[in-house]
Amino acid sequence: MPVRFRILGSGSNGNAALLTTDDSRVLVDAGFSARRLGELLAAAGESLERIDAIFLTHEHGDHAAALGGLARHPHIRVFANSATAQAVQRSLKHRANWQVFETGATFRFRDLEISAFSVPHDAQDPVGFLIAHGHEGDLFAPRRTLAWLTDLGHAPSHVRERVRDADVLVLEANYCPRLLEADTKRPWSVKQRINGRHGHLSNDAARELLQSVASPRWRHVFFAHLSRDCNSPAAVEAACGPALAALRCGFSVVAPGEGSAAFEF
């Protein structure tokens, strides 16, 4: 069976994605209330009762909010590094089913192999993920890899190398620099945080990353975590579309507050 993937919701108000295989149903981040997450899963034909694990990138609420309401689902294993687990646990009234990994290490969960790598963001120990299924050279279960790369102010060389061999890439395109500069809702200090080296990735920075790596293996790129006020799908497509067209790589821009269609690979 191929890997099935869909983004349930993405943006400044919440982020979560669903990845399913023969043996696993996992979430990448869970940044909605447990009730809302249940509704999003139901719309995708799933439920919290059927989720096996959550892979957390970092402790910010738009990535970890659901954990506060998961006391009734103790079967869900929550994979996070030690700093993230400690930061989230301080706000919980119950003990989450923590499965602690080391940043930079690779671990297994059922039929998945997960590599967690450090990313520059203003959190305790934020990570991106490289999630692999199958085996190299196996005709019946070929190796397929998804790279999850959101919430980073810039892309160091080790991050670029991690996403080079992915089949599917989820990439942050948080803001358009011109729209951020013109925004009247955010004070200067917040704008400095967003466009700083430990903030978020702009459309221009996302394009530069795509052009610098330009992997022929990429089959599809999802642009995610768009700002509702300081970005738009049209701005992302204009900035990044030509770079992917040159690679003949498909892409989807996930509108703020929305999810994506299911994708199999």
CSV table of C-alpha atoms in Angstrom, one decimal:
chain,number,residue,atom,x,y,z
A,1,MET,CA,0.0,0.0,0.0
A,2,PRO,CA,1.3,3.5,-0.8
A,3,VAL,CA,1.8,6.1,1.9
A,4,ARG,CA,-1.2,8.4,2.2
A,5,PHE,CA,-0.7,12.0,3.4
A,6,ARG,CA,-2.8,15.0,3.8
A,7,ILE,CA,-2.5,18.3,5.7
A,8,LEU,CA,-5.5,18.6,8.0
A,9,GLY,CA,-5.0,22.3,8.7
A,10,SER,CA,-2.2,24.8,8.4
A,11,GLY,CA,-1.4,28.4,9.4
A,12,SER,CA,-0.8,30.6,12.3
A,13,ASN,CA,-3.8,29.3,14.2
A,14,GLY,CA,-3.0,25.6,14.0
A,15,ASN,CA,-1.0,22.9,12.1
A,16,ALA,CA,-1.5,19.2,11.8
A,17,ALA,CA,-1.1,16.6,9.1
A,18,LEU,CA,-2.1,12.9,8.8
A,19,LEU,CA,0.1,10.2,7.4
A,20,THR,CA,-1.2,6.6,7.1
A,21,THR,CA,0.4,3.3,6.0
A,22,ASP,CA,-0.6,-0.3,6.3
A,23,ASP,CA,0.5,-0.4,10.0
A,24,SER,CA,0.5,3.2,11.1
A,25,ARG,CA,-1.7,6.2,11.5
A,26,VAL,CA,0.3,9.2,12.8
A,27,LEU,CA,-0.1,12.9,13.1
A,28,VAL,CA,2.7,15.4,12.4
A,29,ASP,CA,2.0,18.1,15.0
A,30,ALA,CA,-1.4,18.6,16.7
A,31,GLY,CA,-1.9,22.4,16.9
A,32,PHE,CA,-5.7,22.5,17.3
A,33,SER,CA,-7.9,21.8,20.3
A,34,ALA,CA,-8.6,18.1,20.7
A,35,ARG,CA,-12.2,18.7,19.7
A,36,ARG,CA,-11.3,20.5,16.5
A,37,LEU,CA,-8.6,18.0,15.7
A,38,GLY,CA,-11.3,15.3,16.0
A,39,GLU,CA,-13.5,17.1,13.6
A,40,LEU,CA,-10.7,17.5,11.1
A,41,LEU,CA,-9.9,13.8,11.4
A,42,ALA,CA,-13.6,12.9,10.9
A,43,ALA,CA,-13.7,14.9,7.7
A,44,ALA,CA,-10.7,12.8,6.5
A,45,GLY,CA,-12.4,9.5,7.5
A,46,GLU,CA,-10.3,9.0,10.6
A,47,SER,CA,-10.7,9.5,14.4
A,48,LEU,CA,-8.5,10.1,17.4
A,49,GLU,CA,-9.3,6.6,18.5
A,50,ARG,CA,-7.5,5.3,15.5
A,51,ILE,CA,-4.4,7.5,15.7
A,52,ASP,CA,-1.3,5.7,16.9
A,53,ALA,CA,1.2,8.5,17.5
A,54,ILE,CA,1.9,12.2,17.2
A,55,PHE,CA,5.3,13.5,16.1
A,56,LEU,CA,5.8,17.0,17.6
A,57,THR,CA,8.1,19.5,16.0
A,58,HIS,CA,8.1,21.9,18.9
A,59,GLU,CA,6.0,23.2,21.9
A,60,HIS,CA,4.2,26.3,20.4
A,61,GLY,CA,0.5,26.1,20.7
A,62,ASP,CA,-0.2,26.1,17.0
A,63,HIS,CA,1.6,22.8,16.9
A,64,ALA,CA,0.9,21.2,20.2
A,65,ALA,CA,-2.5,22.5,21.5
A,66,ALA,CA,-4.4,19.2,21.2
A,67,LEU,CA,-2.3,17.5,23.9
A,68,GLY,CA,-4.2,19.3,26.6
A,69,GLY,CA,-7.4,17.5,25.6
A,70,LEU,CA,-5.9,14.0,24.9
A,71,ALA,CA,-6.2,12.6,28.5
A,72,ARG,CA,-9.0,10.4,27.2
A,73,HIS,CA,-6.7,9.0,24.5
A,74,PRO,CA,-3.7,7.6,26.5
A,75,HIS,CA,-3.0,5.1,23.8
A,76,ILE,CA,-1.6,7.9,21.5
A,77,ARG,CA,2.2,7.9,21.8
A,78,VAL,CA,3.7,11.4,21.6
A,79,PHE,CA,7.1,11.5,20.1
A,80,ALA,CA,9.2,14.6,21.0
A,81,ASN,CA,12.7,15.5,22.1
A,82,SER,CA,13.3,16.1,25.8
A,83,ALA,CA,13.1,19.9,25.7
A,84,THR,CA,9.9,19.9,23.8
A,85,ALA,CA,8.3,17.3,26.0
A,86,GLN,CA,9.2,19.2,29.2
A,87,ALA,CA,7.9,22.5,27.8
A,88,VAL,CA,4.6,21.0,26.8
A,89,GLN,CA,4.2,18.8,29.9
A,90,ARG,CA,4.3,21.9,32.2
A,91,SER,CA,1.0,23.1,30.8
A,92,LEU,CA,-0.8,19.7,31.0
A,93,LYS,CA,-3.0,18.3,33.8
A,94,HIS,CA,-2.3,14.7,32.8
A,95,ARG,CA,0.9,12.9,31.9
A,96,ALA,CA,1.2,12.5,28.1
A,97,ASN,CA,2.4,9.2,26.7
A,98,TRP,CA,5.8,10.6,25.9
A,99,GLN,CA,8.3,8.8,23.7
A,100,VAL,CA,11.5,10.9,23.9
A,101,PHE,CA,13.9,10.9,21.0
A,102,GLU,CA,17.2,12.8,20.5
A,103,THR,CA,17.5,15.6,18.0
A,104,GLY,CA,19.7,14.4,15.2
A,105,ALA,CA,18.9,10.8,15.8
A,106,THR,CA,16.8,8.3,13.8
A,107,PHE,CA,14.1,6.2,15.5
A,108,ARG,CA,11.5,3.7,14.3
A,109,PHE,CA,7.8,3.5,14.9
A,110,ARG,CA,6.1,0.4,13.5
A,111,ASP,CA,6.7,0.5,9.7
A,112,LEU,CA,8.1,4.1,9.7
A,113,GLU,CA,11.7,5.4,10.1
A,114,ILE,CA,11.9,8.9,11.4
A,115,SER,CA,14.9,11.2,11.4
A,116,ALA,CA,14.6,14.4,13.5
A,117,PHE,CA,16.9,17.3,12.6
A,118,SER,CA,17.4,20.7,14.2
A,119,VAL,CA,15.9,23.8,12.7
A,120,PRO,CA,16.4,27.5,13.7
A,121,HIS,CA,13.3,28.7,15.4
A,122,ASP,CA,12.5,30.5,18.6
A,123,ALA,CA,11.4,27.4,20.5
A,124,GLN,CA,13.2,25.1,23.0
A,125,ASP,CA,14.6,22.6,20.6
A,126,PRO,CA,12.6,22.7,17.3
A,127,VAL,CA,13.0,20.0,14.7
A,128,GLY,CA,12.0,19.0,11.2
A,129,PHE,CA,11.3,15.4,10.3
A,130,LEU,CA,12.3,13.0,7.5
A,131,ILE,CA,9.8,10.2,7.6
A,132,ALA,CA,10.5,7.1,5.5
A,133,HIS,CA,8.5,4.0,4.6
A,134,GLY,CA,9.6,0.9,2.7
A,135,HIS,CA,13.0,-0.2,1.5
A,136,GLU,CA,15.4,0.7,-1.2
A,137,GLY,CA,15.2,-1.8,-4.1
A,138,ASP,CA,12.0,-3.4,-2.9
A,139,LEU,CA,9.6,-3.6,-5.9
A,140,PHE,CA,6.6,-4.2,-3.7
A,141,ALA,CA,7.4,-1.7,-0.9
A,142,PRO,CA,9.8,0.8,-2.4
A,143,ARG,CA,11.3,3.4,0.0
A,144,ARG,CA,9.3,6.6,0.0
A,145,THR,CA,10.2,9.7,2.1
A,146,LEU,CA,8.4,12.8,3.3
A,147,ALA,CA,10.3,15.8,4.6
A,148,TRP,CA,8.5,18.2,7.0
A,149,LEU,CA,10.1,21.6,7.2
A,150,THR,CA,8.1,24.4,8.8
A,151,ASP,CA,8.9,27.0,11.5
A,152,LEU,CA,12.4,28.1,10.7
A,153,GLY,CA,14.0,31.5,10.1
A,154,HIS,CA,16.5,30.2,7.6
A,155,ALA,CA,17.7,27.0,6.1
A,156,PRO,CA,21.2,25.9,7.1
A,157,SER,CA,23.2,23.5,4.9
A,158,HIS,CA,22.3,20.4,7.0
A,159,VAL,CA,18.6,21.2,6.5
A,160,ARG,CA,19.0,21.4,2.7
A,161,GLU,CA,20.8,18.1,2.7
A,162,ARG,CA,18.0,16.5,4.7
A,163,VAL,CA,15.3,17.5,2.2
A,164,ARG,CA,17.3,16.6,-0.9
A,165,ASP,CA,16.2,13.0,-1.1
A,166,ALA,CA,12.5,13.4,-0.1
A,167,ASP,CA,9.8,12.3,-2.5
A,168,VAL,CA,7.3,14.8,-0.9
A,169,LEU,CA,8.3,18.0,0.8
A,170,VAL,CA,6.2,20.1,3.1
A,171,LEU,CA,7.8,23.6,3.2
A,172,GLU,CA,7.0,26.7,5.1
A,173,ALA,CA,6.2,29.8,3.1
A,174,ASN,CA,5.0,32.0,5.9
A,175,TYR,CA,5.1,35.5,4.6
A,176,CYS,CA,5.6,37.8,1.7
A,177,PRO,CA,8.2,40.4,2.7
A,178,ARG,CA,6.3,43.2,1.1
A,179,LEU,CA,3.0,42.3,2.8
A,180,LEU,CA,4.7,41.9,6.1
A,181,GLU,CA,6.3,45.4,5.8
A,182,ALA,CA,3.0,46.9,4.9
A,183,ASP,CA,1.1,45.2,7.7
A,184,THR,CA,-0.4,47.6,10.3
A,185,LYS,CA,-1.6,44.9,12.8
A,186,ARG,CA,1.9,43.8,13.9
A,187,PRO,CA,4.3,46.0,15.9
A,188,TRP,CA,7.9,46.4,14.7
A,189,SER,CA,9.2,43.9,17.3
A,190,VAL,CA,6.9,41.2,16.1
A,191,LYS,CA,7.9,41.8,12.5
A,192,GLN,CA,11.5,41.6,13.5
A,193,ARG,CA,10.8,38.2,15.1
A,194,ILE,CA,9.0,36.9,12.1
A,195,ASN,CA,11.7,37.8,9.6
A,196,GLY,CA,14.6,37.1,11.9
A,197,ARG,CA,17.0,34.1,11.6
A,198,HIS,CA,14.9,32.2,14.2
A,199,GLY,CA,11.5,33.2,12.9
A,200,HIS,CA,9.7,32.0,9.8
A,201,LEU,CA,10.6,31.3,6.2
A,202,SER,CA,9.5,33.9,3.6
A,203,ASN,CA,8.3,33.2,0.1
A,204,ASP,CA,11.6,34.5,-1.2
A,205,ALA,CA,13.6,32.3,1.2
A,206,ALA,CA,11.5,29.2,0.2
A,207,ARG,CA,12.2,29.9,-3.4
A,208,GLU,CA,15.9,30.2,-2.8
A,209,LEU,CA,15.9,26.9,-0.9
A,210,LEU,CA,14.1,25.2,-3.8
A,211,GLN,CA,16.5,26.6,-6.3
A,212,SER,CA,19.6,25.7,-4.3
A,213,VAL,CA,18.6,22.1,-3.8
A,214,ALA,CA,16.6,21.5,-7.0
A,215,SER,CA,16.2,17.8,-6.3
A,216,PRO,CA,15.0,15.6,-9.2
A,217,ARG,CA,13.5,13.2,-6.7
A,218,TRP,CA,10.8,15.6,-5.5
A,219,ARG,CA,7.4,14.5,-6.7
A,220,HIS,CA,5.3,17.1,-4.9
A,221,VAL,CA,5.8,20.1,-2.7
A,222,PHE,CA,3.2,21.4,-0.2
A,223,PHE,CA,3.6,25.0,0.8
A,224,ALA,CA,2.3,25.4,4.3
A,225,HIS,CA,2.1,27.6,7.4
A,226,LEU,CA,1.0,30.7,5.4
A,227,SER,CA,0.2,33.9,7.3
A,228,ARG,CA,-3.4,34.9,6.9
A,229,ASP,CA,-2.5,38.7,6.9
A,230,CYS,CA,1.0,38.7,5.4
A,231,ASN,CA,0.7,36.2,2.6
A,232,SER,CA,-1.6,34.6,0.1
A,233,PRO,CA,-1.6,31.5,-2.1
A,234,ALA,CA,-1.2,33.7,-5.2
A,235,ALA,CA,1.9,35.3,-3.8
A,236,VAL,CA,3.4,31.9,-3.0
A,237,GLU,CA,2.7,30.6,-6.4
A,238,ALA,CA,4.1,33.7,-8.1
A,239,ALA,CA,7.3,33.5,-6.0
A,240,CYS,CA,7.9,29.7,-6.0
A,241,GLY,CA,6.0,28.2,-8.9
A,242,PRO,CA,8.5,28.8,-11.6
A,243,ALA,CA,11.3,27.1,-9.6
A,244,LEU,CA,9.2,23.9,-9.4
A,245,ALA,CA,8.0,24.2,-13.0
A,246,ALA,CA,11.6,24.0,-14.1
A,247,LEU,CA,11.9,20.7,-12.2
A,248,ARG,CA,8.5,19.4,-13.5
A,249,CYS,CA,7.5,19.0,-9.8
A,250,GLY,CA,3.9,19.3,-8.8
A,251,PHE,CA,2.9,21.6,-5.9
A,252,SER,CA,0.0,22.6,-3.7
A,253,VAL,CA,-0.3,25.9,-1.7
A,254,VAL,CA,-2.3,25.3,1.5
A,255,ALA,CA,-4.3,28.4,2.2
A,256,PRO,CA,-4.2,29.8,5.7
A,257,GLY,CA,-6.6,27.9,8.0
A,258,GLU,CA,-7.2,25.2,5.3
A,259,GLY,CA,-6.0,21.7,4.6
A,260,SER,CA,-5.0,19.8,1.5
A,261,ALA,CA,-6.4,17.0,-0.6
A,262,ALA,CA,-5.0,13.5,0.1
A,263,PHE,CA,-1.8,12.6,-1.7
A,264,GLU,CA,-0.5,9.1,-2.2
A,265,PHE,CA,3.1,8.2,-3.0
